[in-house]
Amino acid sequence: MERLMQMLSDYNVLAAFWTTIQLTVYGAIGALVLGTIVAVMRVSPVAVFSRAAALWTNVILYTPLTLIAFFFAFGVLIKMNIRLLPEPPATLLDQHFAMGVVAIAVYHSSLVAEALRSGINTVPLGQAEAARALGLGFGQSLREVILPQAFRGAIAPLGSTLIALCKNTTVVATISVTEAAALMKSMIEFYSDLIVPIFVIMVTGFVILTLPLGMFFTWWSKRAAVLR
Amino acid sequence: MTRSTTWALAASAAAFALTLSACGGSAAAPGTDTTAGGDAAPSGPIRIGIKYDQPGLGLQEGTNFTGFDVEVATYVAGELGYPEDQIEFIQAPSPQRETMLEGDQVDLIFATYSITDTRKERISFAGPYFIAGQDLLVRADDTSITGPETLTGKRLCSVAGSTPAENVKKEHPDVELIEYDTYSLCVSALDSGAVDALTTDNVILAGYAAQPQWEGKFRVVGNPFSTERYGVGVPKGETERCEAVNAALEKMIEDGAWQTALDETVGRSGFEPDDRNPPSVDEDCA
């Protein structure tokens, strides 16, 4: 017990989970924006757009996140020396954090795009035809008729994607972002006798983050579902 | 279910099983074919945990293993009565070493394994067979870094969750520490100029500097600022085997095989161990 308190005073578990939360929030916003663009391109009548979106989705979806994170940290940041944040005040560690967010956003954009596409497919064809009959163009009918219904139908899969994203943030521990998984590695190195408590702390942390998310999205998807 | 989907399912299940067995194969395969000629050895091969990814110390190259740890392990196994074809090397990643010994997955571990009191609560140590110290690796033309106190404002790289990284965090909080998951990534970042120095035990740094692709590009500063006593991990309570390992290590240092092994591995980078080596083998196998 004494060693456990010692460990908790040596390592700031809350700060590490705060980094996890930041990665989740920024990554999710990026993934949602990027994924929506890709989904819209995917269903657009312009062949170039829909093929480019299909290629993006399929390439990203079948590439491991580890590899994408590695590409952004080493390919883009270290080798090509592209910095996303103004330096100073940003440090090299901040640049790694930014690349971690980009990697998470890019990877999950493919999942968001697929979730949205499934949402779009739940909207009956008649809705699009009615919109067209009213004289709405592609953009207008998408914005006013299709997407609002598609998002409501896609809430459940988007929720699962967000939970997966939260857990996947652990991958960026490999590119110098000190979030929960990186902290766990440090704690195991110096307190290997406390490996079970460390495991319990980490599992509890992630359950606290993801379980309410899951419950909220289940509730929301039922509430928002378009009854047909 | 139609006939064709049944076949497709069976095929994908088979493919999945193949993938699984391919993953596990590297560790399990070497031990299975040694049963026939095993009459000389005391019941089966000896299982030795080593690093697979540490150039100069324990490195897998195809089906061969090279490095100082591997040389010492082979010598000690020979003294214990296991010829080379009776040794089964198993990968022992740092965070799993104690667990592997406790779970009887390996008999001995030679894997840059620092002797610490925390670890001694779970396992026993023989040795030490090398005294390393935390040091810095810098670009060969960089003379501004002479030790940890000259790192202020510099970017330092190490492996996330490793002892050297934590030491730096505690003692030099003003240094910007980049933590990747392997040292080879740090070496690559050092080469491209993104970081200014790389820190871990001097002998490990020397192993990277000795790799053919980096030859002449880096140098070890040579100002070790910690003491890491590398020991042989033995399951707790196996005092007899532990003492036999100690005797083998002493013999190896005495008859010069230790020096030869060192010269032929990490020594090729021009690295010379400090005067704490060769160490006196003084662990009591408790």
Short mmCIF file of N, CA and C in Angstrom, two decimals, chain B residues 62-168:
data_model
loop_
_atom_site.label_atom_id
_atom_site.label_comp_id
_atom_site.label_asym_id
_atom_site.label_seq_id
_atom_site.Cartn_x
_atom_site.Cartn_y
_atom_site.Cartn_z
N GLY B 62 18.51 -13.23 -39.31
CA GLY B 62 18.05 -14.46 -39.94
C GLY B 62 17.82 -15.51 -38.85
N THR B 63 18.51 -16.65 -38.94
CA THR B 63 18.35 -17.67 -37.90
C THR B 63 19.48 -17.60 -36.88
N ASN B 64 20.42 -16.66 -37.09
CA ASN B 64 21.56 -16.54 -36.17
C ASN B 64 21.30 -15.46 -35.13
N PHE B 65 21.98 -15.61 -34.01
CA PHE B 65 21.92 -14.58 -32.99
C PHE B 65 23.33 -14.09 -32.72
N THR B 66 23.50 -12.76 -32.66
CA THR B 66 24.83 -12.21 -32.45
C THR B 66 24.80 -11.23 -31.29
N GLY B 67 25.98 -10.94 -30.76
CA GLY B 67 26.09 -9.93 -29.72
C GLY B 67 26.77 -10.45 -28.48
N PHE B 68 27.12 -9.52 -27.60
CA PHE B 68 27.87 -9.84 -26.39
C PHE B 68 27.04 -10.72 -25.45
N ASP B 69 25.76 -10.36 -25.24
CA ASP B 69 24.91 -11.18 -24.38
C ASP B 69 24.83 -12.62 -24.89
N VAL B 70 24.72 -12.76 -26.21
CA VAL B 70 24.61 -14.09 -26.82
C VAL B 70 25.90 -14.87 -26.59
N GLU B 71 27.05 -14.20 -26.74
CA GLU B 71 28.34 -14.87 -26.53
C GLU B 71 28.47 -15.34 -25.08
N VAL B 72 28.13 -14.46 -24.14
CA VAL B 72 28.23 -14.84 -22.72
C VAL B 72 27.27 -15.99 -22.43
N ALA B 73 26.05 -15.90 -22.96
CA ALA B 73 25.05 -16.94 -22.72
C ALA B 73 25.54 -18.29 -23.26
N THR B 74 26.14 -18.27 -24.46
CA THR B 74 26.61 -19.51 -25.06
C THR B 74 27.72 -20.13 -24.22
N TYR B 75 28.64 -19.27 -23.73
CA TYR B 75 29.75 -19.77 -22.91
C TYR B 75 29.21 -20.38 -21.61
N VAL B 76 28.31 -19.65 -20.94
CA VAL B 76 27.77 -20.13 -19.66
C VAL B 76 27.00 -21.43 -19.87
N ALA B 77 26.20 -21.49 -20.93
CA ALA B 77 25.44 -22.72 -21.20
C ALA B 77 26.40 -23.89 -21.42
N GLY B 78 27.51 -23.62 -22.11
CA GLY B 78 28.50 -24.66 -22.32
C GLY B 78 29.06 -25.18 -21.01
N GLU B 79 29.34 -24.24 -20.08
CA GLU B 79 29.86 -24.64 -18.77
C GLU B 79 28.83 -25.44 -17.98
N LEU B 80 27.54 -25.16 -18.22
CA LEU B 80 26.48 -25.88 -17.51
C LEU B 80 26.19 -27.24 -18.15
N GLY B 81 26.89 -27.54 -19.27
CA GLY B 81 26.69 -28.85 -19.89
C GLY B 81 25.77 -28.84 -21.09
N TYR B 82 25.50 -27.68 -21.67
CA TYR B 82 24.65 -27.60 -22.86
C TYR B 82 25.49 -27.14 -24.04
N PRO B 83 25.80 -28.02 -24.99
CA PRO B 83 26.50 -27.56 -26.19
C PRO B 83 25.60 -26.63 -27.01
N GLU B 84 26.20 -25.98 -28.03
CA GLU B 84 25.46 -24.95 -28.75
C GLU B 84 24.13 -25.42 -29.33
N ASP B 85 24.08 -26.70 -29.78
CA ASP B 85 22.82 -27.17 -30.38
C ASP B 85 21.78 -27.52 -29.33
N GLN B 86 22.12 -27.34 -28.06
CA GLN B 86 21.16 -27.59 -27.00
C GLN B 86 20.68 -26.28 -26.35
N ILE B 87 20.92 -25.17 -27.07
CA ILE B 87 20.47 -23.87 -26.54
C ILE B 87 19.29 -23.40 -27.38
N GLU B 88 18.22 -23.04 -26.70
CA GLU B 88 17.08 -22.47 -27.40
C GLU B 88 16.95 -21.01 -26.97
N PHE B 89 17.19 -20.08 -27.92
CA PHE B 89 17.07 -18.67 -27.58
C PHE B 89 15.62 -18.23 -27.73
N ILE B 90 15.16 -17.46 -26.76
CA ILE B 90 13.79 -16.97 -26.75
C ILE B 90 13.84 -15.47 -26.54
N GLN B 91 12.99 -14.75 -27.24
CA GLN B 91 12.99 -13.29 -27.08
C GLN B 91 12.45 -12.89 -25.71
N ALA B 92 13.19 -12.04 -25.01
CA ALA B 92 12.77 -11.57 -23.69
C ALA B 92 12.71 -10.05 -23.69
N PRO B 93 11.56 -9.46 -24.09
CA PRO B 93 11.44 -8.00 -24.08
C PRO B 93 11.50 -7.48 -22.64
N SER B 94 12.06 -6.29 -22.46
CA SER B 94 12.31 -5.76 -21.11
C SER B 94 11.13 -5.89 -20.14
N PRO B 95 9.92 -5.42 -20.52
CA PRO B 95 8.87 -5.43 -19.50
C PRO B 95 8.40 -6.83 -19.11
N GLN B 96 8.78 -7.86 -19.88
CA GLN B 96 8.25 -9.19 -19.60
C GLN B 96 9.25 -10.11 -18.92
N ARG B 97 10.47 -9.58 -18.63
CA ARG B 97 11.52 -10.50 -18.19
C ARG B 97 11.21 -11.23 -16.89
N GLU B 98 10.79 -10.49 -15.84
CA GLU B 98 10.50 -11.15 -14.56
C GLU B 98 9.39 -12.18 -14.74
N THR B 99 8.34 -11.78 -15.47
CA THR B 99 7.20 -12.67 -15.68
C THR B 99 7.62 -13.95 -16.39
N MET B 100 8.53 -13.84 -17.37
CA MET B 100 8.96 -15.03 -18.11
C MET B 100 9.71 -16.01 -17.21
N LEU B 101 10.52 -15.46 -16.28
CA LEU B 101 11.25 -16.34 -15.35
C LEU B 101 10.29 -16.98 -14.36
N GLU B 102 9.36 -16.18 -13.84
CA GLU B 102 8.40 -16.70 -12.87
C GLU B 102 7.50 -17.76 -13.49
N GLY B 103 7.14 -17.55 -14.76
CA GLY B 103 6.22 -18.46 -15.42
C GLY B 103 6.91 -19.65 -16.08
N ASP B 104 8.20 -19.87 -15.80
CA ASP B 104 8.96 -21.00 -16.34
C ASP B 104 8.94 -21.04 -17.87
N GLN B 105 8.99 -19.86 -18.50
CA GLN B 105 9.08 -19.82 -19.96
C GLN B 105 10.53 -19.84 -20.41
N VAL B 106 11.45 -19.45 -19.51
CA VAL B 106 12.88 -19.47 -19.81
C VAL B 106 13.61 -19.97 -18.57
N ASP B 107 14.85 -20.48 -18.78
CA ASP B 107 15.66 -20.95 -17.66
C ASP B 107 16.60 -19.86 -17.16
N LEU B 108 17.14 -19.07 -18.11
CA LEU B 108 18.07 -17.99 -17.77
C LEU B 108 17.77 -16.81 -18.68
N ILE B 109 18.11 -15.60 -18.21
CA ILE B 109 17.94 -14.43 -19.07
C ILE B 109 19.24 -13.64 -19.12
N PHE B 110 19.74 -13.41 -20.33
CA PHE B 110 20.89 -12.55 -20.59
C PHE B 110 20.40 -11.44 -21.50
N ALA B 111 19.90 -10.35 -20.96
CA ALA B 111 19.28 -9.35 -21.83
C ALA B 111 19.47 -7.96 -21.26
N THR B 112 20.71 -7.47 -21.20
CA THR B 112 21.04 -6.16 -20.62
C THR B 112 20.18 -5.93 -19.38
N TYR B 113 20.24 -6.90 -18.49
CA TYR B 113 19.30 -6.99 -17.36
C TYR B 113 19.96 -6.39 -16.12
N SER B 114 19.59 -5.16 -15.78
CA SER B 114 20.20 -4.49 -14.63
C SER B 114 19.73 -5.11 -13.33
N ILE B 115 20.68 -5.34 -12.42
CA ILE B 115 20.36 -5.90 -11.11
C ILE B 115 19.77 -4.79 -10.24
N THR B 116 18.52 -4.95 -9.82
CA THR B 116 17.90 -3.96 -8.93
C THR B 116 17.19 -4.69 -7.79
N ASP B 117 16.99 -3.96 -6.69
CA ASP B 117 16.35 -4.58 -5.52
C ASP B 117 14.90 -4.94 -5.79
N THR B 118 14.20 -4.07 -6.56
CA THR B 118 12.80 -4.38 -6.89
C THR B 118 12.71 -5.70 -7.63
N ARG B 119 13.61 -5.89 -8.61
CA ARG B 119 13.56 -7.12 -9.39
C ARG B 119 13.94 -8.32 -8.54
N LYS B 120 14.87 -8.11 -7.58
CA LYS B 120 15.32 -9.23 -6.75
C LYS B 120 14.20 -9.77 -5.88
N GLU B 121 13.12 -9.01 -5.71
CA GLU B 121 12.00 -9.53 -4.93
C GLU B 121 11.29 -10.63 -5.69
N ARG B 122 11.41 -10.64 -7.01
CA ARG B 122 10.68 -11.64 -7.79
C ARG B 122 11.59 -12.72 -8.38
N ILE B 123 12.86 -12.38 -8.64
CA ILE B 123 13.77 -13.33 -9.27
C ILE B 123 15.14 -13.24 -8.59
N SER B 124 16.06 -14.14 -8.96
CA SER B 124 17.43 -14.04 -8.46
C SER B 124 18.36 -13.63 -9.59
N PHE B 125 19.48 -13.02 -9.21
CA PHE B 125 20.47 -12.62 -10.20
C PHE B 125 21.80 -13.33 -9.95
N ALA B 126 22.42 -13.82 -11.03
CA ALA B 126 23.83 -14.19 -10.99
C ALA B 126 24.59 -13.06 -11.67
N GLY B 127 25.91 -13.01 -11.44
CA GLY B 127 26.67 -11.95 -12.08
C GLY B 127 27.23 -10.96 -11.08
N PRO B 128 27.47 -9.75 -11.46
CA PRO B 128 27.28 -9.17 -12.79
C PRO B 128 28.36 -9.60 -13.78
N TYR B 129 28.04 -9.57 -15.07
CA TYR B 129 29.05 -9.88 -16.08
C TYR B 129 29.46 -8.65 -16.87
N PHE B 130 28.81 -7.50 -16.59
CA PHE B 130 29.25 -6.25 -17.21
C PHE B 130 28.72 -5.09 -16.37
N ILE B 131 29.55 -4.05 -16.21
CA ILE B 131 29.08 -2.85 -15.53
C ILE B 131 28.94 -1.77 -16.59
N ALA B 132 27.71 -1.42 -16.86
CA ALA B 132 27.46 -0.37 -17.83
C ALA B 132 27.13 0.91 -17.09
N GLY B 133 27.03 2.00 -17.80
CA GLY B 133 26.63 3.25 -17.19
C GLY B 133 25.89 4.07 -18.20
N GLN B 134 24.92 4.86 -17.73
CA GLN B 134 24.17 5.68 -18.68
C GLN B 134 25.09 6.73 -19.28
N ASP B 135 25.02 6.87 -20.59
CA ASP B 135 25.90 7.79 -21.29
C ASP B 135 25.11 8.46 -22.42
N LEU B 136 25.79 9.27 -23.22
CA LEU B 136 25.13 9.98 -24.31
C LEU B 136 25.76 9.62 -25.64
N LEU B 137 24.92 9.49 -26.66
CA LEU B 137 25.41 9.31 -28.03
C LEU B 137 25.11 10.60 -28.78
N VAL B 138 26.12 11.15 -29.44
CA VAL B 138 25.93 12.40 -30.16
C VAL B 138 26.48 12.25 -31.57
N ARG B 139 26.15 13.22 -32.45
CA ARG B 139 26.73 13.19 -33.79
C ARG B 139 28.24 13.39 -33.67
N ALA B 140 28.99 12.72 -34.54
CA ALA B 140 30.45 12.68 -34.39
C ALA B 140 31.07 14.07 -34.38
N ASP B 141 30.44 15.04 -35.09
CA ASP B 141 31.05 16.37 -35.19
C ASP B 141 30.54 17.34 -34.11
N ASP B 142 29.71 16.84 -33.20
CA ASP B 142 29.13 17.70 -32.18
C ASP B 142 30.02 17.67 -30.93
N THR B 143 30.67 18.79 -30.62
CA THR B 143 31.55 18.81 -29.44
C THR B 143 30.93 19.59 -28.29
N SER B 144 29.69 20.10 -28.49
CA SER B 144 29.09 20.96 -27.46
C SER B 144 28.54 20.14 -26.30
N ILE B 145 28.32 18.85 -26.52
CA ILE B 145 27.75 18.02 -25.45
C ILE B 145 28.85 17.13 -24.85
N THR B 146 29.12 17.34 -23.55
CA THR B 146 30.16 16.54 -22.90
C THR B 146 29.59 15.71 -21.76
N GLY B 147 28.36 15.96 -21.38
CA GLY B 147 27.75 15.24 -20.27
C GLY B 147 26.35 15.76 -20.05
N PRO B 148 25.63 15.18 -19.08
CA PRO B 148 24.23 15.58 -18.89
C PRO B 148 24.07 17.05 -18.52
N GLU B 149 25.10 17.66 -17.89
CA GLU B 149 24.95 19.06 -17.47
C GLU B 149 25.06 20.03 -18.65
N THR B 150 25.50 19.55 -19.81
CA THR B 150 25.59 20.42 -20.98
C THR B 150 24.37 20.27 -21.89
N LEU B 151 23.31 19.61 -21.39
CA LEU B 151 22.16 19.31 -22.25
C LEU B 151 21.09 20.39 -22.24
N THR B 152 21.23 21.42 -21.38
CA THR B 152 20.19 22.44 -21.27
C THR B 152 19.91 23.07 -22.64
N GLY B 153 18.63 23.09 -22.99
CA GLY B 153 18.24 23.65 -24.28
C GLY B 153 18.42 22.69 -25.44
N LYS B 154 18.90 21.48 -25.15
CA LYS B 154 19.08 20.49 -26.22
C LYS B 154 17.92 19.51 -26.20
N ARG B 155 17.79 18.77 -27.31
CA ARG B 155 16.75 17.75 -27.39
C ARG B 155 17.37 16.39 -27.23
N LEU B 156 16.84 15.66 -26.27
CA LEU B 156 17.39 14.36 -25.92
C LEU B 156 16.36 13.28 -26.24
N CYS B 157 16.83 12.15 -26.76
CA CYS B 157 15.91 11.08 -27.13
C CYS B 157 16.19 9.83 -26.29
N SER B 158 15.12 9.15 -25.90
CA SER B 158 15.27 7.86 -25.22
C SER B 158 14.01 7.04 -25.44
N VAL B 159 13.98 5.85 -24.84
CA VAL B 159 12.82 4.98 -25.05
C VAL B 159 11.80 5.19 -23.93
N ALA B 160 10.53 5.32 -24.31
CA ALA B 160 9.46 5.58 -23.35
C ALA B 160 9.47 4.54 -22.26
N GLY B 161 9.41 5.01 -21.01
CA GLY B 161 9.29 4.10 -19.88
C GLY B 161 10.57 3.39 -19.51
N SER B 162 11.72 3.78 -20.09
CA SER B 162 12.96 3.10 -19.74
C SER B 162 13.63 3.80 -18.56
N THR B 163 14.50 3.07 -17.87
CA THR B 163 15.20 3.65 -16.73
C THR B 163 15.98 4.91 -17.11
N PRO B 164 16.77 4.90 -18.20
CA PRO B 164 17.52 6.12 -18.55
C PRO B 164 16.61 7.33 -18.77
N ALA B 165 15.46 7.10 -19.42
CA ALA B 165 14.54 8.21 -19.67
C ALA B 165 14.03 8.79 -18.36
N GLU B 166 13.67 7.90 -17.43
CA GLU B 166 13.13 8.37 -16.15
C GLU B 166 14.20 9.10 -15.34
N ASN B 167 15.47 8.60 -15.41
CA ASN B 167 16.56 9.28 -14.70
C ASN B 167 16.69 10.72 -15.18
N VAL B 168 16.65 10.91 -16.50
CA VAL B 168 16.79 12.25 -17.05
C VAL B 168 15.63 13.13 -16.61
#
